[in-house]
GROMACS .gro file of C-alpha atoms in nm:
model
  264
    1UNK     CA    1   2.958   6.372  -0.199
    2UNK     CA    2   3.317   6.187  -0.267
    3UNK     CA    3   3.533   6.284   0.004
    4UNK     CA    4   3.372   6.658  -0.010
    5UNK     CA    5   3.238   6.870   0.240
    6UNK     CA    6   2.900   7.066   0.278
    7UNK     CA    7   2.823   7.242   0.556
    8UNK     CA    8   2.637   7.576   0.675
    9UNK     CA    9   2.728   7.939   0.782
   10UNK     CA   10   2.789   7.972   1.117
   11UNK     CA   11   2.546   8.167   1.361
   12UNK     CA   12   2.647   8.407   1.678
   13UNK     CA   13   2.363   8.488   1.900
   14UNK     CA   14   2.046   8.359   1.687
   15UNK     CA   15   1.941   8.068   1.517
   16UNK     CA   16   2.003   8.219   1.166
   17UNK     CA   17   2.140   7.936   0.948
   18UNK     CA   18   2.131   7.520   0.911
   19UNK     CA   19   2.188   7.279   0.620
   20UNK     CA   20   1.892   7.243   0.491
   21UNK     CA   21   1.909   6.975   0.182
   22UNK     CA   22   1.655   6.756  -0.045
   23UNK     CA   23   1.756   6.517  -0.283
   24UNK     CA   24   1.523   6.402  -0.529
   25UNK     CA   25   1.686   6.039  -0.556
   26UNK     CA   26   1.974   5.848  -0.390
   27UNK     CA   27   2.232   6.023  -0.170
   28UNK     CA   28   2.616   5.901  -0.083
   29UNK     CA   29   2.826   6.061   0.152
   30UNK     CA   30   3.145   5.919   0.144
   31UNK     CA   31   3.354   6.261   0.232
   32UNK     CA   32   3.146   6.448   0.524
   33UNK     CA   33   2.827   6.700   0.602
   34UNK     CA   34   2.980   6.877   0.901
   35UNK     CA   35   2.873   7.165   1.063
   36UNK     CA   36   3.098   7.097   1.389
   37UNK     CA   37   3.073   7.423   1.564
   38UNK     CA   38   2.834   7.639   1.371
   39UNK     CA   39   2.579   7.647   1.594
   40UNK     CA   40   2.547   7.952   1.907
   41UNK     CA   41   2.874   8.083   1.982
   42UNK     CA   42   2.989   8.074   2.368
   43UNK     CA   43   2.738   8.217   2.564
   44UNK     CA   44   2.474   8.257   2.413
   45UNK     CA   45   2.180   7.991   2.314
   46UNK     CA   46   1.917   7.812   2.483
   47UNK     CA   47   2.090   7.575   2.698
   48UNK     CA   48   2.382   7.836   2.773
   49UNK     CA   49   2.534   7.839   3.112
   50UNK     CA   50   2.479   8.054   3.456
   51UNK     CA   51   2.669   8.204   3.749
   52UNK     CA   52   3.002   8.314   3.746
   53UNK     CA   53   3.174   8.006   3.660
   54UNK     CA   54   2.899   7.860   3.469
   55UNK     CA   55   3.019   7.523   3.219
   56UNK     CA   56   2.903   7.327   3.000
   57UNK     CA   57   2.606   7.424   2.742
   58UNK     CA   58   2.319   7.176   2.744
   59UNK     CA   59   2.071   7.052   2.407
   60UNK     CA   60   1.985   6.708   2.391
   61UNK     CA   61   2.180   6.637   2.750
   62UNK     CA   62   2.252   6.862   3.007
   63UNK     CA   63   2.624   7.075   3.030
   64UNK     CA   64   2.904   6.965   3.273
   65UNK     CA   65   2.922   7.200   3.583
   66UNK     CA   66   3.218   7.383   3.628
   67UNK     CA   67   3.186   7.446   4.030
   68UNK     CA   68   3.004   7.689   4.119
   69UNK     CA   69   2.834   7.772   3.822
   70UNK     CA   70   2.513   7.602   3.704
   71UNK     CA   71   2.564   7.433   3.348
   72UNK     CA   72   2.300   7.426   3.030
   73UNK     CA   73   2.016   7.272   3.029
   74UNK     CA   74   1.795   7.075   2.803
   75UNK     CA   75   1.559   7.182   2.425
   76UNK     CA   76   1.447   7.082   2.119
   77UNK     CA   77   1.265   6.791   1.965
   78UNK     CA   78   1.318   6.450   2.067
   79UNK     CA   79   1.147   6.342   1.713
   80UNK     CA   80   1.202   6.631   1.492
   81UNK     CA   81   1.514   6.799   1.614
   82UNK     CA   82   1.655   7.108   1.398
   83UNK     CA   83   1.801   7.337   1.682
   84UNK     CA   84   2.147   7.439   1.677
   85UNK     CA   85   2.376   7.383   1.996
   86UNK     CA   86   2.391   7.600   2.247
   87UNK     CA   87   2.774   7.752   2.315
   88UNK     CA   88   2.942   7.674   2.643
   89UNK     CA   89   3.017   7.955   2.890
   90UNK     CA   90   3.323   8.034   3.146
   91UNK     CA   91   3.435   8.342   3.288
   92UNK     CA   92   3.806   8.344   3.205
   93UNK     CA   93   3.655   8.359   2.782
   94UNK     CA   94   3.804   7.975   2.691
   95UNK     CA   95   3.454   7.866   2.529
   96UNK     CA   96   3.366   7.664   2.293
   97UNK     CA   97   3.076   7.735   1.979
   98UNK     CA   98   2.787   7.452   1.980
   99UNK     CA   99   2.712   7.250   1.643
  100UNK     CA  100   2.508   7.330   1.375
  101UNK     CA  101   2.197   7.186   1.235
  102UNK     CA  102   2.095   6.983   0.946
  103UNK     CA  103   1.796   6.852   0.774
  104UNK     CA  104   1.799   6.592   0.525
  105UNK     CA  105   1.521   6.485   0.305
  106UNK     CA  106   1.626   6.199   0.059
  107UNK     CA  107   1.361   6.040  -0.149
  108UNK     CA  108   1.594   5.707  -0.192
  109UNK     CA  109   1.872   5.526  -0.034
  110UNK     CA  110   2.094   5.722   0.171
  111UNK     CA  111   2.444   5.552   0.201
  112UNK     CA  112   2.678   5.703   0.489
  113UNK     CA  113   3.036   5.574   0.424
  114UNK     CA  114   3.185   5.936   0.598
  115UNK     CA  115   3.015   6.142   0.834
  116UNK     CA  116   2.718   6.363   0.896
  117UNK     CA  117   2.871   6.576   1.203
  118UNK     CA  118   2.725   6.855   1.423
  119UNK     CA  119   2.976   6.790   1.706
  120UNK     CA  120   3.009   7.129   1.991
  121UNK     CA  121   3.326   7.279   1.999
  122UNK     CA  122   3.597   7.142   2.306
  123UNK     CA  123   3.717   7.416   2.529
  124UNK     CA  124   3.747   7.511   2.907
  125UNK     CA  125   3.356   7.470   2.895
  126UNK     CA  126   3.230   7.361   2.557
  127UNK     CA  127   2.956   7.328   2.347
  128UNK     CA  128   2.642   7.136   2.319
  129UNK     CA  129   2.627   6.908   1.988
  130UNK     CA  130   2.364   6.977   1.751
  131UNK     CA  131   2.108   6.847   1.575
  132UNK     CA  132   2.080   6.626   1.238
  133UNK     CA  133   1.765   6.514   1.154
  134UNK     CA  134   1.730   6.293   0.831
  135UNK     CA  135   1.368   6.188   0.649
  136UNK     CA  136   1.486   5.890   0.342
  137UNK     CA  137   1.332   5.578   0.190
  138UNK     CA  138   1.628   5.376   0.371
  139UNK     CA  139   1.951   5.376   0.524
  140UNK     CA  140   2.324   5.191   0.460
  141UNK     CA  141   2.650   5.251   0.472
  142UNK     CA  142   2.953   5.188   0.768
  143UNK     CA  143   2.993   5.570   0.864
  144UNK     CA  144   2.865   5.768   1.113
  145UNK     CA  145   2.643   6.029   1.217
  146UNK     CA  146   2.666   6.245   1.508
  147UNK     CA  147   2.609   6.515   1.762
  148UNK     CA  148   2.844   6.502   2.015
  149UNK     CA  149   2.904   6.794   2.312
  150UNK     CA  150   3.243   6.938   2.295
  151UNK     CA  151   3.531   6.766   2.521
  152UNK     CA  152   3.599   6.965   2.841
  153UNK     CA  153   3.811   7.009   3.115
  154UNK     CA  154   3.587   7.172   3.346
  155UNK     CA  155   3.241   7.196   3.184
  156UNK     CA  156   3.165   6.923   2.856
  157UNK     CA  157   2.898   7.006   2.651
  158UNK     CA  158   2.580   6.814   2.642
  159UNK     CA  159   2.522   6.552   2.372
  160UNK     CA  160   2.291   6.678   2.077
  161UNK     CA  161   1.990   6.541   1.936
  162UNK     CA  162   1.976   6.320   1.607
  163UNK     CA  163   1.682   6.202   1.472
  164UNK     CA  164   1.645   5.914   1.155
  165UNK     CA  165   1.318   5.883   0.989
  166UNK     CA  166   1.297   5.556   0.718
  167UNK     CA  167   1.073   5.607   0.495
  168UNK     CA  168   1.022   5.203   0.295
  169UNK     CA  169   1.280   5.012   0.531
  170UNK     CA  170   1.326   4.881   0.852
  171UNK     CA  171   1.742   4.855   0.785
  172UNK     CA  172   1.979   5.109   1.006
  173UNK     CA  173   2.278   4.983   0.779
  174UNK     CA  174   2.591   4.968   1.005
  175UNK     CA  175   2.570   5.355   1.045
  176UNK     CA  176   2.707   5.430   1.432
  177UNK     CA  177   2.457   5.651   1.623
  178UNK     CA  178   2.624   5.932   1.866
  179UNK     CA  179   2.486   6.187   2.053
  180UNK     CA  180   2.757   6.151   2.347
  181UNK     CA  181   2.858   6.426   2.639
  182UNK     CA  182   3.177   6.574   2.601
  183UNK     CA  183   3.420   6.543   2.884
  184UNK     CA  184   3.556   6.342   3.149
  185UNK     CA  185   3.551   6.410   3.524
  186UNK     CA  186   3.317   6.681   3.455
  187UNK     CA  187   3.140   6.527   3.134
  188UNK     CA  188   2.834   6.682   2.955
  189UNK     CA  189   2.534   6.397   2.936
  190UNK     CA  190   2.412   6.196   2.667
  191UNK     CA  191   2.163   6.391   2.409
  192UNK     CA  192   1.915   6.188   2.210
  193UNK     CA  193   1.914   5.954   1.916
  194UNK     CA  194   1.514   5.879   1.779
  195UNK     CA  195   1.520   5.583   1.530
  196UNK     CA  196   1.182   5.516   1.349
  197UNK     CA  197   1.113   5.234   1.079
  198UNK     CA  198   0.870   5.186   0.804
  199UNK     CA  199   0.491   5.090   0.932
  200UNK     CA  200   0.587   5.271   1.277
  201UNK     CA  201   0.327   5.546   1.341
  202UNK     CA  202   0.468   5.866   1.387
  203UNK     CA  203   0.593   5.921   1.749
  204UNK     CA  204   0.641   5.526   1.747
  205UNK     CA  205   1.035   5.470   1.698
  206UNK     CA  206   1.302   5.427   1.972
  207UNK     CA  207   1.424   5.683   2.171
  208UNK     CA  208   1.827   5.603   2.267
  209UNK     CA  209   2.011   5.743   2.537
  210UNK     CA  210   2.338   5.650   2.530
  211UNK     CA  211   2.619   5.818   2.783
  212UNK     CA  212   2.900   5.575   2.677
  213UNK     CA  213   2.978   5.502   3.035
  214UNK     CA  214   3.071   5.845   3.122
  215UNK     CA  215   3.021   5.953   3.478
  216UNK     CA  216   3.021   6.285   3.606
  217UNK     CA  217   3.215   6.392   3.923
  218UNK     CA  218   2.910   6.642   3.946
  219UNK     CA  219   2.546   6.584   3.997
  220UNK     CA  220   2.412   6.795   3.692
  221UNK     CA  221   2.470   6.547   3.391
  222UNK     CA  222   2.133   6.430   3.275
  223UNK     CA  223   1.906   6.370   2.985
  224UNK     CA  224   1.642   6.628   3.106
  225UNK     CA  225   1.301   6.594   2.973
  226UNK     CA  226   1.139   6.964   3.060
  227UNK     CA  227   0.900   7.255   2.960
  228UNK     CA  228   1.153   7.333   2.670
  229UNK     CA  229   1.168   6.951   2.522
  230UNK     CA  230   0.913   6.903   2.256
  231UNK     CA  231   0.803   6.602   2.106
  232UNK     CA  232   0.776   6.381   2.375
  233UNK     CA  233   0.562   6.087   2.235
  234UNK     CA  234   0.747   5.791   2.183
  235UNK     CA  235   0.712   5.410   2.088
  236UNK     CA  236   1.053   5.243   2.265
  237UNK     CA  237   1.289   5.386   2.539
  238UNK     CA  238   1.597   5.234   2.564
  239UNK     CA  239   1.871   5.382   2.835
  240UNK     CA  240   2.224   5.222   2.810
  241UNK     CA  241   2.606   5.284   2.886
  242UNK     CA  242   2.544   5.472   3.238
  243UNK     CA  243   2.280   5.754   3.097
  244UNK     CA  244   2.039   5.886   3.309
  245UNK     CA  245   1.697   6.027   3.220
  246UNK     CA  246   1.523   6.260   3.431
  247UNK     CA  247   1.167   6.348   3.383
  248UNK     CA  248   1.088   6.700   3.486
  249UNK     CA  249   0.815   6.802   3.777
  250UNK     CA  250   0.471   6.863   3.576
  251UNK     CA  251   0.646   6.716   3.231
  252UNK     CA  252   0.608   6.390   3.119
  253UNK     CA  253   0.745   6.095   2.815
  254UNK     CA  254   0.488   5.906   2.694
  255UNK     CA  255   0.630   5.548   2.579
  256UNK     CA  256   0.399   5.341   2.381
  257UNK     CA  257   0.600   5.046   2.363
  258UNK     CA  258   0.855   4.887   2.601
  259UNK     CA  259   1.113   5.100   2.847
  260UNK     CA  260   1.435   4.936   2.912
  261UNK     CA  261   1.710   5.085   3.170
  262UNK     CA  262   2.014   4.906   3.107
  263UNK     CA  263   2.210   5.210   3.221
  264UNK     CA  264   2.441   5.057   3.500
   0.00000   0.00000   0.00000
């Protein structure tokens, strides 16, 4: 892909379309895949918004509250994620679309130079990121891949969810990892980022939740494990950058391996 762009159709009020793509050798992205805003458009999706106000749509992170409405909340897979973002919702219409979804299967090296994107739209109260999940024999490159919430002035969207299975390596490259909250005073929180290496049994990679040091004027802004997160087996947990991670009454994260909470 040499400073090209693939993306996907965008979707309304159903899940209808995602980049799905297999490559049968090596794959180079040096322009982008971006499917910023092509997921659920505002107001509608999973982790939309309530009340009158509502805010922020949630996916991988919950939505930023825009007072007095209750943002989105958390979905998907941790491990496996291929949901689109949910779009935010806000009574005077300014809302933003969430991001798409893709799915990469790459049977060698994949070298990320650009950007894989499925950012949420930024408006009044914006979108949640979405989801890029990538299967490949190993990973390199200096670019970036991401699901970032939309930026917001009164309701960010939550972070997305990304998820990077390597196949026959145990090398992340120098590929940045995002799956940030949109938004400042009222900021979205962190979505997920799942990183598993070769000879790691499935359900046995690292689970990173990264909020960037963004803190929320408003209580909502979590990484919400609940009924609607699948997935929830996982080797490492590792909370940084002021995230938080809430665990759900009746739910649970299993963590086979260490848990560290480096979050202040």
């Amino acid at each position: 892909l040499p400073n090209g762009i693939i993306t996907h159709s965008s979707n309304t009020s159903s899940e209808a379309n995602m980049l799905f793509l297999t490559v049968g050798s090596n794959l180079t992205v040096d322009g982008a895949i971006n499917v910023d805003g092509r997921g659920y458009l505002g107001g509608n999706g999973p982790g939309k918004a309530a009340g009158s106000y509502a805010g922020g749509a949630g996916h991988g992170g919950r939505g930023g509250q825009h007072d007095p409405g209750t943002p989105g909340t958390t979905y998907g897979s941790i491990t496996s994620p291929t949901n689109i973002g949910s779009g935010g919702l806000n009574a005077s219409g300014s809302t933003g679309a969430g991001g798409g979804a893709v799915r990469l299967i790459v049977s060698g090296t994949t070298t990320v130079d650009g950007a894989v994107s499925a950012d949420g739209v930024p408006a009044y109260c914006s979108g949640s990121g979405g989801s890029v999940f990538l299967t490949t024999d190993a990973l390199a490159g200096g670019g970036v891949i991401r699901a970032n919430g939309g930026a917001a002035t009164a309701g960010g969207g939550g972070g997305g969810r990304i998820a990077v299975v390597l196949t026959n390596s145990t090398d992340l490259g120098g590929i940045a990892f995002q799956a940030l909250g949109g938004g400042s005073t009222k900021a979205g929180a962190a979505g997920t980022v799942y990183l598993a290496r070769t000879g790691q049994a499935p359900g046995c990679g690292t689970l990173i939740v990264d909020a960037s040091n963004k803190v929320s004027a408003t209580a909502y802004p979590v990484t919400l494990i609940n009924s609607n997160v699948m997935d929830t087996v996982v080797g490492t947990v590792v909370i940084t950058n002021k995230a938080i991670l809430v665990i759900d009454t009746n739910q649970s994260l299993t963590v086979n391996g260490s848990w560290s909470n480096a979050a202040s």
